[in-house]
Amino acid sequence: MRVLLKEILDCPPDAAWRAIRSPAVFAEVSSPLVRMESLGDEGFPTVWESGEHPVALRGLGLVPLGEQVIRLTMATTRPDGVRILRDTGRGTSGSLAAVTLWDHRMAIAPDPAGTGKTLYRDQLVFRAGPATLALWPAFWAFWQWRALRLKRLAPTWRLDLGADIPLA
C-alpha cells in the first residue's frame, strides 16, 4: 500500500533538508500520536546520518508499539537538485514487526514557482501481509498529522550559518 503527500513548506530547501534529518523534528511532528526513544548507546544525534538507528515507539506516549530500526540513506547529488532521505528500516518487535516492507522517501526541492519555499514530497510504501489493508487508514491518518505539523513548523526552520553549514 502507498501513502503520498505533496506540500509547499514555507522555508528554504536547505532548512527543510536539515529539518527532515533531525530526530528532534521527527519527534515534534509525530507527537503526541507517537513518541520515539533512541535505543542507541549515545541517544539521538543532532542530525541523522546514513546508517541504522534503533528506536522504540509508543502510541500516545503510553502504549508500546514495539522497536524498529530506522535505516537511512540519502541522495544529495541528483542533477535536478532534489535531495531524498530514504528509510528502508524494519520493525524488530511488537506490532511494528508485522510490517514486512517499509520504504519511506522524503524529497526536498525548491518550489518550482520560484518562491524560495520548499516542495516537499513524502511517499510511504509498506506491506504487512493480511494486515496491510487494515493498517493503511492508520498510516494515512498519521501521515496527514505529520503534514499538518510540518507545515506549521516550517516557517521556524532557518539555517544558522555559523552552526549549520560546515566551513570547508
XYZ file of N, CA, C and O in Angstrom:
672
model
N 0.850 -1.180 0.000
C 0.000 0.000 0.000
C 0.887 1.232 0.000
O 2.044 1.166 0.405
N 0.296 2.344 -0.394
C 1.071 3.567 -0.513
C 0.327 4.742 0.113
O -0.890 4.842 -0.001
N 1.106 5.623 0.749
C 0.612 6.899 1.267
C 1.478 7.973 0.632
O 2.707 7.876 0.650
N 0.846 8.993 0.049
C 1.571 10.068 -0.623
C 1.190 11.426 -0.058
O 0.029 11.656 0.277
N 2.176 12.320 0.003
C 1.947 13.716 0.379
C 2.731 14.607 -0.567
O 3.822 14.234 -1.015
N 2.211 15.787 -0.817
C 2.925 16.799 -1.592
C 2.505 18.148 -1.028
O 1.319 18.478 -1.038
N 3.472 18.885 -0.516
C 3.187 20.157 0.138
C 4.233 21.190 -0.240
O 5.376 20.844 -0.547
N 3.861 22.452 -0.157
C 4.818 23.546 -0.227
C 5.055 23.987 1.216
O 4.115 24.350 1.924
N 6.318 23.910 1.649
C 6.686 24.317 3.003
C 7.269 25.724 2.959
O 8.092 26.040 2.091
N 6.889 26.544 3.912
C 7.306 27.940 3.963
C 8.672 28.085 4.630
O 8.795 28.598 5.739
N 9.678 27.572 3.926
C 11.062 27.693 4.386
C 11.968 27.394 3.196
O 11.528 26.781 2.225
N 13.223 27.803 3.258
C 14.149 27.465 2.177
C 14.441 25.960 2.146
O 14.407 25.295 3.190
N 14.739 25.421 0.971
C 15.024 23.982 0.869
C 16.164 23.516 1.783
O 16.088 22.412 2.328
N 17.220 24.305 1.959
C 18.314 23.883 2.837
C 17.838 23.696 4.269
O 18.251 22.763 4.958
N 16.958 24.582 4.724
C 16.428 24.464 6.087
C 15.520 23.238 6.203
O 15.548 22.528 7.211
N 14.713 22.978 5.178
C 13.840 21.795 5.192
C 14.673 20.517 5.187
O 14.340 19.551 5.888
N 15.758 20.513 4.412
C 16.619 19.333 4.357
C 17.197 19.042 5.733
O 17.216 17.903 6.194
N 17.670 20.071 6.408
C 18.208 19.869 7.754
C 17.103 19.383 8.690
O 17.320 18.475 9.493
N 15.925 19.948 8.584
C 14.826 19.597 9.489
C 14.398 18.142 9.339
O 14.182 17.456 10.344
N 14.287 17.649 8.099
C 13.805 16.264 7.961
C 14.857 15.254 8.409
O 14.538 14.095 8.609
N 16.093 15.690 8.585
C 17.140 14.795 9.089
C 17.334 14.953 10.594
O 18.262 14.392 11.161
N 16.449 15.676 11.241
C 16.572 15.926 12.674
C 15.658 15.009 13.488
O 14.437 15.046 13.317
N 16.221 14.215 14.396
C 15.363 13.419 15.283
C 14.422 14.300 16.112
O 13.298 13.902 16.386
N 14.868 15.496 16.475
C 14.007 16.396 17.260
C 12.791 16.827 16.450
O 11.673 16.880 16.978
N 12.984 17.120 15.180
C 11.851 17.490 14.332
C 10.932 16.291 14.143
O 9.708 16.422 14.227
N 11.501 15.106 13.916
C 10.677 13.905 13.778
C 9.812 13.722 15.026
O 8.613 13.451 14.927
N 10.412 13.880 16.189
C 9.670 13.721 17.441
C 8.562 14.767 17.543
O 7.442 14.464 17.961
N 8.874 15.991 17.136
C 7.885 17.063 17.258
C 6.709 16.877 16.303
O 5.558 17.073 16.678
N 6.977 16.477 15.060
C 5.864 16.314 14.122
C 5.060 15.048 14.399
O 3.921 14.939 13.968
N 5.631 14.106 15.119
C 4.935 12.856 15.442
C 4.104 12.963 16.712
O 3.185 12.169 16.926
N 4.440 13.908 17.574
C 3.747 14.000 18.862
C 2.390 14.668 18.694
O 2.203 15.448 17.769
N 1.461 14.367 19.524
C 1.516 13.421 20.637
C 1.105 12.003 20.241
O 0.989 11.140 21.089
N 0.924 11.769 18.933
C 0.431 10.454 18.497
C 1.451 9.348 18.712
O 1.092 8.240 19.102
N 2.713 9.649 18.425
C 3.773 8.653 18.580
C 4.950 9.304 19.288
O 5.338 10.419 18.960
N 5.497 8.585 20.253
C 6.698 9.033 20.964
C 7.828 8.069 20.632
O 7.642 6.858 20.641
N 8.992 8.627 20.346
C 10.135 7.835 19.920
C 11.250 7.969 20.943
O 11.519 9.059 21.443
N 11.897 6.837 21.229
C 13.042 6.810 22.151
C 14.197 6.100 21.458
O 14.019 5.029 20.883
N 15.381 6.707 21.521
C 16.555 6.082 20.921
C 16.975 4.867 21.737
O 16.970 4.893 22.963
N 17.358 3.814 21.048
C 17.921 2.632 21.698
C 19.423 2.557 21.466
O 20.068 1.596 21.872
N 19.969 3.577 20.816
C 21.410 3.628 20.575
C 22.155 4.008 21.845
O 21.604 4.667 22.731
N 23.410 3.596 21.928
C 24.217 3.874 23.117
C 24.360 5.353 23.408
O 24.413 5.766 24.557
N 24.415 6.171 22.375
C 24.662 7.603 22.546
C 23.395 8.431 22.422
O 23.454 9.654 22.408
N 22.237 7.796 22.308
C 20.998 8.549 22.112
C 20.920 9.086 20.694
O 21.618 8.620 19.798
N 20.072 10.082 20.507
C 19.896 10.654 19.179
C 20.979 11.676 18.880
O 21.313 12.491 19.732
N 21.488 11.678 17.651
C 22.393 12.754 17.242
C 21.574 14.012 16.946
O 20.342 13.956 16.891
N 22.230 15.111 16.723
C 21.529 16.329 16.326
C 20.909 16.147 14.949
O 19.776 16.546 14.711
N 21.676 15.548 14.044
C 21.208 15.289 12.682
C 21.528 13.837 12.346
O 22.647 13.390 12.516
N 20.499 13.116 11.869
C 20.715 11.745 11.453
C 21.585 11.698 10.215
O 21.423 12.491 9.288
N 22.495 10.742 10.197
C 23.308 10.462 9.025
C 22.865 9.109 8.475
O 22.073 8.411 9.093
N 23.388 8.736 7.323
C 23.076 7.417 6.755
C 23.492 6.339 7.753
O 24.468 6.494 8.477
N 22.725 5.266 7.782
C 23.032 4.157 8.676
C 21.791 3.697 9.406
O 20.672 4.101 9.092
N 22.004 2.834 10.393
C 20.899 2.254 11.161
C 20.783 2.921 12.521
O 21.791 3.163 13.182
N 19.526 3.189 12.887
C 19.226 3.874 14.140
C 18.085 3.125 14.843
O 16.937 3.215 14.410
N 18.383 2.363 15.902
C 17.333 1.615 16.596
C 16.502 2.535 17.496
O 17.047 3.400 18.187
N 15.193 2.343 17.456
C 14.278 3.151 18.265
C 13.170 2.283 18.833
O 12.884 1.194 18.331
N 12.546 2.790 19.896
C 11.319 2.207 20.440
C 10.225 3.253 20.262
O 10.467 4.449 20.448
N 9.025 2.809 19.902
C 7.907 3.726 19.676
C 6.765 3.399 20.626
O 6.509 2.230 20.939
N 6.102 4.466 21.070
C 4.928 4.324 21.932
C 3.786 5.163 21.359
O 3.978 6.329 21.049
N 2.625 4.547 21.264
C 1.439 5.274 20.850
C 0.961 6.169 21.984
O 0.870 5.727 23.125
N 0.700 7.435 21.657
C 0.272 8.438 22.637
C 1.230 8.526 23.830
O 0.856 8.963 24.904
N 2.447 8.066 23.632
C 3.450 8.113 24.684
C 3.270 7.038 25.745
O 4.075 6.933 26.659
N 2.239 6.204 25.608
C 1.914 5.225 26.642
C 1.936 3.775 26.156
O 2.448 2.897 26.828
N 1.353 3.528 24.997
C 1.149 2.169 24.502
C 2.380 1.711 23.714
O 2.703 2.305 22.680
N 3.079 0.671 24.182
C 4.253 0.197 23.435
C 3.841 -0.331 22.061
O 2.976 -1.201 21.954
N 4.447 0.228 21.015
C 4.184 -0.230 19.655
C 5.258 -1.206 19.193
O 5.041 -1.952 18.249
N 6.403 -1.174 19.857
C 7.497 -2.065 19.500
C 8.760 -1.291 19.186
O 8.847 -0.079 19.378
N 9.723 -2.049 18.703
C 11.014 -1.467 18.348
C 11.198 -1.587 16.847
O 10.640 -2.478 16.208
N 11.989 -0.672 16.310
C 12.297 -0.728 14.893
C 13.698 -0.192 14.662
O 14.260 0.489 15.517
N 14.221 -0.536 13.518
C 15.487 0.014 13.056
C 15.153 0.968 11.923
O 14.524 0.567 10.938
N 15.532 2.225 12.088
C 15.414 3.201 11.014
C 16.713 3.088 10.216
O 17.794 3.283 10.763
N 16.611 2.712 8.938
C 17.794 2.537 8.084
C 17.766 3.638 7.019
O 16.981 3.587 6.081
N 18.646 4.627 7.195
C 18.622 5.816 6.346
C 19.704 5.791 5.275
O 20.842 5.395 5.532
N 19.307 6.228 4.093
C 20.228 6.555 3.019
C 19.814 7.914 2.481
O 18.653 8.327 2.623
N 20.776 8.611 1.887
C 20.492 9.948 1.372
C 21.012 10.091 -0.040
O 22.125 9.667 -0.336
N 20.201 10.705 -0.879
C 20.614 11.044 -2.244
C 20.672 12.569 -2.311
O 19.640 13.233 -2.188
N 21.878 13.087 -2.457
C 22.036 14.548 -2.434
C 22.729 15.093 -3.679
O 22.969 16.292 -3.761
N 23.025 14.253 -4.642
C 23.782 14.703 -5.813
C 23.008 14.516 -7.118
O 23.616 14.427 -8.178
N 21.706 14.498 -7.044
C 20.919 14.356 -8.269
C 21.075 15.604 -9.137
O 21.137 16.723 -8.616
N 21.112 15.442 -10.446
C 21.295 16.604 -11.325
C 20.157 17.623 -11.231
O 20.358 18.801 -11.484
N 18.958 17.175 -10.855
C 17.827 18.102 -10.756
C 17.785 18.840 -9.423
O 16.885 19.637 -9.181
N 18.747 18.571 -8.527
C 18.815 19.282 -7.258
C 17.909 18.732 -6.171
O 17.904 19.238 -5.054
N 17.134 17.703 -6.471
C 16.259 17.103 -5.468
C 17.115 16.290 -4.495
O 18.013 15.566 -4.900
N 16.841 16.438 -3.199
C 17.522 15.642 -2.176
C 16.494 14.691 -1.570
O 15.378 15.101 -1.269
N 16.893 13.437 -1.384
C 15.957 12.419 -0.906
C 16.533 11.735 0.321
O 17.666 11.264 0.312
N 15.715 11.681 1.361
C 16.021 10.902 2.560
C 15.136 9.663 2.485
O 13.912 9.773 2.362
N 15.769 8.480 2.549
C 15.031 7.226 2.409
C 15.260 6.354 3.631
O 16.394 6.168 4.062
N 14.162 5.833 4.169
C 14.203 4.895 5.292
C 13.668 3.558 4.804
O 12.505 3.448 4.439
N 14.537 2.553 4.832
C 14.132 1.196 4.460
C 14.308 0.266 5.658
O 14.701 -0.888 5.506
N 14.001 0.798 6.816
C 14.168 0.030 8.047
C 13.135 -1.066 8.188
O 12.419 -1.418 7.253
N 13.045 -1.562 9.415
C 12.120 -2.665 9.679
C 11.742 -2.676 11.148
O 12.521 -2.272 12.002
N 10.556 -3.185 11.429
C 10.157 -3.412 12.804
C 10.853 -4.650 13.331
O 11.001 -5.634 12.607
N 11.301 -4.594 14.569
C 12.006 -5.744 15.137
C 11.237 -6.387 16.283
O 11.595 -7.485 16.712
N 10.211 -5.704 16.790
C 9.406 -6.311 17.867
C 8.045 -5.622 17.918
O 7.827 -4.573 17.317
N 7.147 -6.244 18.676
C 5.813 -5.683 18.848
C 5.043 -5.619 17.542
O 5.341 -6.326 16.576
N 4.037 -4.754 17.496
C 3.208 -4.643 16.296
C 3.998 -4.145 15.096
O 3.628 -4.415 13.950
N 5.111 -3.461 15.338
C 5.935 -2.971 14.225
C 6.551 -4.117 13.424
O 6.832 -3.959 12.232
N 6.750 -5.255 14.041
C 7.351 -6.396 13.354
C 6.407 -6.995 12.305
O 6.850 -7.750 11.440
N 5.122 -6.639 12.362
C 4.168 -7.152 11.371
C 4.394 -6.536 9.996
O 3.983 -7.102 8.980
N 5.045 -5.380 9.948
C 5.290 -4.702 8.676
C 6.504 -5.353 8.009
O 7.612 -5.314 8.531
N 6.268 -5.969 6.848
C 7.328 -6.730 6.175
C 8.061 -5.912 5.110
O 9.137 -6.310 4.671
N 7.482 -4.811 4.673
C 8.138 -3.901 3.730
C 7.917 -2.486 4.213
O 6.778 -2.088 4.513
N 8.988 -1.720 4.315
C 8.921 -0.308 4.717
C 9.853 0.461 3.799
O 11.063 0.258 3.819
N 9.298 1.318 2.968
C 10.092 2.160 2.073
C 9.511 3.570 2.146
O 8.510 3.873 1.507
N 10.149 4.399 2.951
C 9.691 5.766 3.188
C 10.692 6.732 2.569
O 11.869 6.706 2.910
N 10.207 7.575 1.663
C 11.070 8.549 0.981
C 10.509 9.951 1.165
O 9.327 10.183 0.909
N 11.383 10.856 1.579
C 11.036 12.273 1.683
C 11.946 13.028 0.728
O 13.170 12.888 0.807
N 11.352 13.802 -0.166
C 12.116 14.541 -1.171
C 11.977 16.038 -0.917
O 10.876 16.543 -0.671
N 13.104 16.728 -1.004
C 13.171 18.173 -0.798
C 13.669 18.804 -2.101
O 14.700 18.385 -2.648
N 12.958 19.828 -2.578
C 13.359 20.542 -3.792
C 12.886 21.986 -3.676
O 11.954 22.284 -2.916
N 13.503 22.882 -4.430
C 12.985 24.252 -4.465
C 11.573 24.267 -5.056
O 11.258 23.482 -5.957
N 10.728 25.154 -4.554
C 9.389 25.323 -5.103
C 9.524 25.686 -6.584
O 10.205 26.657 -6.921
N 8.902 24.916 -7.485
C 9.024 25.207 -8.923
C 8.495 26.594 -9.302
O 8.863 27.139 -10.328
N 7.645 27.183 -8.466
C 7.105 28.513 -8.747
C 8.128 29.612 -8.467
O 7.857 30.789 -8.713
N 9.295 29.254 -7.922
C 10.340 30.233 -7.678
C 10.109 31.131 -6.477
O 10.637 32.238 -6.408
N 9.364 30.639 -5.500
C 9.028 31.453 -4.324
C 10.131 31.461 -3.266
O 10.059 32.227 -2.314
N 11.118 30.570 -3.398
C 12.131 30.411 -2.358
C 11.701 29.424 -1.285
O 12.453 29.128 -0.366
N 10.483 28.919 -1.410
C 9.972 27.921 -0.468
C 10.402 26.528 -0.916
O 11.148 26.383 -1.879
N 9.895 25.509 -0.230
C 10.302 24.126 -0.472
C 9.137 23.288 -0.985
O 8.049 23.309 -0.408
N 9.401 22.537 -2.052
C 8.472 21.495 -2.486
C 8.863 20.240 -1.718
O 9.979 19.744 -1.850
N 7.939 19.746 -0.898
C 8.161 18.572 -0.058
C 7.261 17.455 -0.571
O 6.047 17.629 -0.685
N 7.867 16.322 -0.893
C 7.101 15.150 -1.297
C 7.465 14.004 -0.372
O 8.635 13.829 -0.019
N 6.470 13.251 0.013
C 6.641 12.195 1.008
C 5.872 10.979 0.518
O 4.684 11.073 0.205
N 6.550 9.846 0.436
C 5.904 8.612 -0.006
C 6.273 7.472 0.932
O 7.444 7.266 1.230
N 5.263 6.775 1.388
C 5.459 5.552 2.162
C 4.851 4.398 1.376
O 3.683 4.460 0.985
N 5.657 3.367 1.151
C 5.167 2.111 0.589
C 5.413 1.067 1.670
O 6.525 0.943 2.185
N 4.355 0.349 2.039
C 4.501 -0.654 3.098
C 3.663 -1.878 2.781
O 2.713 -1.815 2.009
N 4.045 -2.992 3.420
C 3.288 -4.238 3.369
C 3.321 -4.870 4.736
O 4.342 -4.806 5.433
N 2.219 -5.495 5.094
C 2.133 -6.200 6.368
C 1.265 -7.443 6.209
O 0.421 -7.742 7.066
N 1.451 -8.144 5.097
C 0.673 -9.356 4.863
C -0.815 -9.069 4.905
O -1.274 -8.045 4.394
N -1.580 -9.942 5.558
C -3.030 -9.762 5.619
C -3.459 -8.490 6.355
O -4.558 -7.998 6.160
N -2.578 -7.923 7.165
C -2.919 -6.717 7.929
C -2.714 -5.429 7.131
O -3.063 -4.346 7.601
N -2.175 -5.531 5.918
C -1.852 -4.330 5.142
C -3.049 -3.408 4.991
O -2.961 -2.207 5.283
N -4.156 -3.935 4.536
C -5.344 -3.113 4.299
C -5.855 -2.488 5.596
O -6.281 -1.324 5.610
N -5.790 -3.228 6.680
C -6.254 -2.701 7.975
C -5.339 -1.597 8.500
O -5.799 -0.683 9.182
N -4.036 -1.677 8.189
C -3.090 -0.670 8.678
C -3.098 0.615 7.854
O -2.717 1.672 8.346
N -3.529 0.534 6.583
C -3.464 1.702 5.721
C -4.159 2.925 6.315
O -3.563 4.017 6.311
N -5.381 2.850 6.857
C -6.008 4.058 7.413
C -5.195 4.690 8.553
O -5.121 5.920 8.661
N -4.564 3.862 9.372
C -3.765 4.405 10.482
C -2.530 5.117 9.949
O -2.195 6.234 10.410
N -1.834 4.512 8.986
C -0.674 5.176 8.398
C -1.093 6.441 7.660
O -0.433 7.471 7.750
N -2.191 6.387 6.903
C -2.671 7.557 6.179
C -2.961 8.696 7.157
O -2.528 9.835 6.937
N -3.686 8.403 8.232
C -4.023 9.443 9.210
C -2.764 10.017 9.868
O -2.644 11.232 10.056
N -1.823 9.148 10.209
C -0.582 9.615 10.825
C 0.190 10.504 9.856
O 0.735 11.539 10.247
N 0.221 10.141 8.571
C 0.935 10.979 7.575
C 0.249 12.333 7.413
O 0.923 13.349 7.226
N -1.077 12.366 7.495
C -1.776 13.656 7.407
C -1.418 14.534 8.618
O -1.206 15.738 8.483
N -1.360 13.912 9.786
C -0.981 14.634 11.002
C 0.432 15.215 10.838
O 0.668 16.381 11.138
N 1.357 14.387 10.388
C 2.738 14.843 10.183
C 2.779 16.011 9.201
O 3.516 16.975 9.402
N 1.992 15.926 8.123
C 1.986 17.007 7.126
C 1.505 18.316 7.741
O 2.091 19.377 7.491
N 0.459 18.249 8.543
C -0.028 19.467 9.214
C 1.037 20.057 10.125
O 1.251 21.269 10.144
N 1.696 19.195 10.879
C 2.744 19.661 11.799
C 3.944 20.217 11.032
O 4.527 21.227 11.432
N 4.347 19.564 9.947
C 5.449 20.070 9.130
C 5.134 21.462 8.585
O 5.973 22.367 8.649
N 3.928 21.633 8.057
C 3.544 22.937 7.508
C 3.537 24.013 8.589
O 3.911 25.155 8.339
N 3.111 23.647 9.776
C 3.055 24.607 10.886
C 4.462 24.984 11.370
O 4.721 26.125 11.710
N 5.362 24.018 11.392
C 6.716 24.267 11.900
C 7.668 24.867 10.868
O 8.616 25.564 11.233
N 7.440 24.607 9.592
C 8.388 25.001 8.548
C 8.803 26.478 8.601
O 9.981 26.774 8.417
N 7.905 27.417 8.869
C 8.351 28.815 8.895
C 9.385 29.109 9.995
O 10.062 30.133 9.933
N 9.521 28.214 10.951
C 10.501 28.437 12.029
C 11.866 27.854 11.685
O 12.814 28.060 12.438
N 11.965 27.117 10.563
C 13.220 26.466 10.194
C 14.080 27.425 9.398
O 13.771 27.774 8.276
N 15.141 27.844 9.996
C 16.108 28.700 9.322
C 17.494 28.171 9.630
O 17.729 27.562 10.669
N 18.426 28.429 8.756
C 19.795 27.999 8.995
C 20.536 29.054 9.792
O 20.444 30.236 9.506
N 21.263 28.612 10.776
C 22.198 29.462 11.493
C 23.544 29.215 10.813
O 24.184 28.198 11.048
N 23.958 30.139 9.966
C 25.119 29.891 9.121
C 26.371 29.537 9.910
O 27.208 28.797 9.442
N 26.503 30.048 11.115
C 27.679 29.726 11.903
C 27.655 28.325 12.460
O 28.684 27.736 12.736
N 26.478 27.745 12.613
C 26.371 26.429 13.251
C 26.016 25.332 12.272
O 26.407 24.192 12.450
N 25.259 25.649 11.239
C 24.692 24.621 10.398
C 25.481 24.291 9.140
O 25.352 23.213 8.601
N 26.262 25.218 8.642
C 26.989 24.954 7.407
C 28.470 24.828 7.739
O 29.085 25.769 8.208
N 29.027 23.643 7.511
C 30.434 23.455 7.837
C 31.326 24.349 6.978
O 31.046 24.569 5.805
N 32.346 24.871 7.584
C 33.305 25.678 6.854
C 34.299 24.740 6.188
O 34.947 23.942 6.829
N 34.392 24.818 4.877
C 35.328 23.933 4.166
C 35.764 24.560 2.871
O 35.150 25.296 2.245
